[in-house]
């Protein structure tokens, strides 16, 4: 019925044209947000040695088997083992040693009695070493002991190639002693705005001009997606100027160029001419609202993605397509924003394309309610700014009743 390319098909085609970038050695202090380009196997046991999980007294469980509150077992305290103690002495039968959380279990001992199960108060742990401790509870071998390798065994796979590193993975790498890891290079993404009507915010507007807003948004989106942004500024609707700025992207080592506007079938479709002169471009008519026209090609050797000029179209097509391309460059699978099922507060209509409607989504108990915002034109930024979600009307659907369930993307805060 329609000759539009599905969004899934456009994403698939785009994704398969990108290969992961080379990897580089990254200090772990800068590794958050990067993607691992190696399998990390543990060089050491984690923890590296058996240690205490509480503040208390190291004992032989057998020595306190009969201990109870009414008949405590008295043991002489043979030593003091703080965290960081690099050597500990043998604990002989019938002895106890005071031990702190994280301190190595002395050879000979097999359990830790927590300080709460002795005649000492927690607050007295900083006090001088007592000569004797009364143990009020029996314990069993292994109690309150973190065995060597409990967390990760030496030689086992700790993190797999392709893992996206978050603060928690970075912590695991650090705990294993890694100072650097191999990660895919961050994609360098150049952003070009085109149009004679555009002026930089901060300058004065003449009649007929508007402030440039797409490049500033797309640069921010590139950064949030983990890329390094190269801002190519605003090109006039002038073939030579567009070529000059695109060539600048090449000199800056761009892995991907994103343009906004100037590719529509109008008198000023000069981005298209600039690319055709120095590469190749194809146009996809995608089953998407907003954002039907999408251009993809190569400028010399660099992939180029031409997004529509209307701000909301630029936003949605970045999320659907440019983000997927950036993920492919980092060796990741394509992924959309998180989706939830929402109940519509009011009926909505669509034109049959898969539509992304700006909405306020709020949680009501276990459910999400969505209120689609009033101004849905693709030029309207205020409703995009007010939205915390985009409600998705599937392809082929023209009317959805109030109370119906639809999927929605949740936008990042
Ligand atoms: P075009 O694709 O050049 O026909 O542009 C479509 C619409 O998007 C027009 O209303 C442009 O003024 C607007 N537009 C294009 N580029 C930008 C930009 N960088 N910032 C804000 N609006 C833009
Ligand atoms: Mg234009």
PDB file of N, CA and C in Angstrom, residues 338-346 359-372 388-391 402-411 413:
ATOM      1  N   UNK A 338      14.661   3.316  26.167  1.00  0.00           N
ATOM      2  CA  UNK A 338      13.774   2.375  26.863  1.00  0.00           C
ATOM      3  C   UNK A 338      12.304   2.644  26.538  1.00  0.00           C
ATOM      4  N   UNK A 339      11.564   1.546  26.370  1.00  0.00           N
ATOM      5  CA  UNK A 339      10.136   1.648  26.055  1.00  0.00           C
ATOM      6  C   UNK A 339       9.300   1.177  27.218  1.00  0.00           C
ATOM      7  N   UNK A 340       8.182   1.828  27.434  1.00  0.00           N
ATOM      8  CA  UNK A 340       7.205   1.327  28.400  1.00  0.00           C
ATOM      9  C   UNK A 340       5.842   1.322  27.723  1.00  0.00           C
ATOM     10  N   UNK A 341       4.933   0.545  28.282  1.00  0.00           N
ATOM     11  CA  UNK A 341       3.565   0.551  27.770  1.00  0.00           C
ATOM     12  C   UNK A 341       2.804   1.637  28.524  1.00  0.00           C
ATOM     13  N   UNK A 342       2.090   2.490  27.774  1.00  0.00           N
ATOM     14  CA  UNK A 342       1.356   3.592  28.410  1.00  0.00           C
ATOM     15  C   UNK A 342      -0.130   3.507  28.073  1.00  0.00           C
ATOM     16  N   UNK A 343      -0.939   4.072  28.956  1.00  0.00           N
ATOM     17  CA  UNK A 343      -2.373   4.210  28.690  1.00  0.00           C
ATOM     18  C   UNK A 343      -2.613   5.647  28.237  1.00  0.00           C
ATOM     19  N   UNK A 344      -3.265   5.792  27.105  1.00  0.00           N
ATOM     20  CA  UNK A 344      -3.519   7.135  26.574  1.00  0.00           C
ATOM     21  C   UNK A 344      -4.632   7.816  27.342  1.00  0.00           C
ATOM     22  N   UNK A 345      -4.397   9.066  27.713  1.00  0.00           N
ATOM     23  CA  UNK A 345      -5.466   9.802  28.409  1.00  0.00           C
ATOM     24  C   UNK A 345      -6.528  10.291  27.448  1.00  0.00           C
ATOM     25  N   UNK A 346      -6.100  10.627  26.235  1.00  0.00           N
ATOM     26  CA  UNK A 346      -7.063  11.116  25.251  1.00  0.00           C
ATOM     27  C   UNK A 346      -6.809  10.432  23.918  1.00  0.00           C
ATOM     28  N   UNK A 359       4.959  13.636  24.507  1.00  0.00           N
ATOM     29  CA  UNK A 359       3.976  13.390  25.565  1.00  0.00           C
ATOM     30  C   UNK A 359       4.584  13.580  26.945  1.00  0.00           C
ATOM     31  N   UNK A 360       3.690  13.783  27.889  1.00  0.00           N
ATOM     32  CA  UNK A 360       4.043  13.741  29.305  1.00  0.00           C
ATOM     33  C   UNK A 360       3.632  12.367  29.805  1.00  0.00           C
ATOM     34  N   UNK A 361       4.597  11.615  30.236  1.00  0.00           N
ATOM     35  CA  UNK A 361       4.312  10.266  30.733  1.00  0.00           C
ATOM     36  C   UNK A 361       4.474  10.297  32.238  1.00  0.00           C
ATOM     37  N   UNK A 362       3.495   9.762  32.951  1.00  0.00           N
ATOM     38  CA  UNK A 362       3.671   9.704  34.406  1.00  0.00           C
ATOM     39  C   UNK A 362       3.236   8.353  34.944  1.00  0.00           C
ATOM     40  N   UNK A 363       3.908   8.008  36.005  1.00  0.00           N
ATOM     41  CA  UNK A 363       3.656   6.707  36.599  1.00  0.00           C
ATOM     42  C   UNK A 363       2.453   6.800  37.529  1.00  0.00           C
ATOM     43  N   UNK A 364       1.531   5.840  37.393  1.00  0.00           N
ATOM     44  CA  UNK A 364       0.379   5.756  38.308  1.00  0.00           C
ATOM     45  C   UNK A 364       0.393   4.344  38.847  1.00  0.00           C
ATOM     46  N   UNK A 365       0.904   4.163  40.048  1.00  0.00           N
ATOM     47  CA  UNK A 365       1.030   2.809  40.571  1.00  0.00           C
ATOM     48  C   UNK A 365       1.960   2.010  39.675  1.00  0.00           C
ATOM     49  N   UNK A 366       1.439   0.905  39.144  1.00  0.00           N
ATOM     50  CA  UNK A 366       2.276   0.071  38.277  1.00  0.00           C
ATOM     51  C   UNK A 366       2.161   0.454  36.817  1.00  0.00           C
ATOM     52  N   UNK A 367       1.302   1.388  36.500  1.00  0.00           N
ATOM     53  CA  UNK A 367       1.040   1.714  35.102  1.00  0.00           C
ATOM     54  C   UNK A 367       1.627   3.074  34.744  1.00  0.00           C
ATOM     55  N   UNK A 368       1.729   3.311  33.445  1.00  0.00           N
ATOM     56  CA  UNK A 368       2.129   4.629  32.970  1.00  0.00           C
ATOM     57  C   UNK A 368       0.959   5.240  32.202  1.00  0.00           C
ATOM     58  N   UNK A 369       0.687   6.498  32.504  1.00  0.00           N
ATOM     59  CA  UNK A 369      -0.339   7.253  31.779  1.00  0.00           C
ATOM     60  C   UNK A 369       0.390   8.230  30.874  1.00  0.00           C
ATOM     61  N   UNK A 370      -0.139   8.437  29.665  1.00  0.00           N
ATOM     62  CA  UNK A 370       0.500   9.395  28.771  1.00  0.00           C
ATOM     63  C   UNK A 370      -0.497  10.449  28.313  1.00  0.00           C
ATOM     64  N   UNK A 371      -0.060  11.692  28.422  1.00  0.00           N
ATOM     65  CA  UNK A 371      -0.856  12.793  27.880  1.00  0.00           C
ATOM     66  C   UNK A 371      -0.075  13.359  26.695  1.00  0.00           C
ATOM     67  N   UNK A 372      -0.640  13.165  25.512  1.00  0.00           N
ATOM     68  CA  UNK A 372       0.019  13.661  24.303  1.00  0.00           C
ATOM     69  C   UNK A 372      -0.122  15.179  24.290  1.00  0.00           C
ATOM     70  N   UNK A 388       8.582  14.238  28.307  1.00  0.00           N
ATOM     71  CA  UNK A 388       9.527  13.294  28.908  1.00  0.00           C
ATOM     72  C   UNK A 388       9.388  11.923  28.250  1.00  0.00           C
ATOM     73  N   UNK A 389       8.534  11.866  27.218  1.00  0.00           N
ATOM     74  CA  UNK A 389       8.390  10.615  26.483  1.00  0.00           C
ATOM     75  C   UNK A 389       7.871  10.870  25.085  1.00  0.00           C
ATOM     76  N   UNK A 390       8.048   9.895  24.214  1.00  0.00           N
ATOM     77  CA  UNK A 390       7.458   9.955  22.879  1.00  0.00           C
ATOM     78  C   UNK A 390       6.569   8.726  22.727  1.00  0.00           C
ATOM     79  N   UNK A 391       5.273   8.981  22.525  1.00  0.00           N
ATOM     80  CA  UNK A 391       4.316   7.896  22.355  1.00  0.00           C
ATOM     81  C   UNK A 391       4.374   7.427  20.900  1.00  0.00           C
ATOM     82  N   UNK A 402      -9.020   6.891  23.478  1.00  0.00           N
ATOM     83  CA  UNK A 402      -8.600   7.148  24.866  1.00  0.00           C
ATOM     84  C   UNK A 402      -8.656   5.831  25.630  1.00  0.00           C
ATOM     85  N   UNK A 403      -7.693   5.619  26.519  1.00  0.00           N
ATOM     86  CA  UNK A 403      -7.683   4.384  27.307  1.00  0.00           C
ATOM     87  C   UNK A 403      -6.926   3.247  26.641  1.00  0.00           C
ATOM     88  N   UNK A 404      -6.561   3.433  25.360  1.00  0.00           N
ATOM     89  CA  UNK A 404      -5.825   2.372  24.662  1.00  0.00           C
ATOM     90  C   UNK A 404      -4.376   2.340  25.156  1.00  0.00           C
ATOM     91  N   UNK A 405      -3.725   1.199  24.941  1.00  0.00           N
ATOM     92  CA  UNK A 405      -2.323   1.051  25.343  1.00  0.00           C
ATOM     93  C   UNK A 405      -1.412   1.174  24.130  1.00  0.00           C
ATOM     94  N   UNK A 406      -0.379   1.963  24.292  1.00  0.00           N
ATOM     95  CA  UNK A 406       0.639   2.107  23.247  1.00  0.00           C
ATOM     96  C   UNK A 406       2.007   2.057  23.920  1.00  0.00           C
ATOM     97  N   UNK A 407       3.033   1.850  23.110  1.00  0.00           N
ATOM     98  CA  UNK A 407       4.393   1.941  23.636  1.00  0.00           C
ATOM     99  C   UNK A 407       4.833   3.407  23.643  1.00  0.00           C
ATOM    100  N   UNK A 408       5.722   3.720  24.539  1.00  0.00           N
ATOM    101  CA  UNK A 408       6.335   5.059  24.530  1.00  0.00           C
ATOM    102  C   UNK A 408       7.809   4.934  24.867  1.00  0.00           C
ATOM    103  N   UNK A 409       8.593   5.776  24.231  1.00  0.00           N
ATOM    104  CA  UNK A 409       9.999   5.904  24.629  1.00  0.00           C
ATOM    105  C   UNK A 409      10.055   6.809  25.840  1.00  0.00           C
ATOM    106  N   UNK A 410      10.898   6.484  26.769  1.00  0.00           N
ATOM    107  CA  UNK A 410      11.155   7.409  27.857  1.00  0.00           C
ATOM    108  C   UNK A 410      12.420   8.194  27.489  1.00  0.00           C
ATOM    109  N   UNK A 411      12.311   9.509  27.491  1.00  0.00           N
ATOM    110  CA  UNK A 411      13.467  10.337  27.143  1.00  0.00           C
ATOM    111  C   UNK A 411      14.361  10.486  28.362  1.00  0.00           C
ATOM    112  N   UNK A 413      16.711  12.121  31.189  1.00  0.00           N
ATOM    113  CA  UNK A 413      16.578  13.370  31.945  1.00  0.00           C
ATOM    114  C   UNK A 413      17.712  14.296  31.571  1.00  0.00           C
TER     115      UNK A 413
END
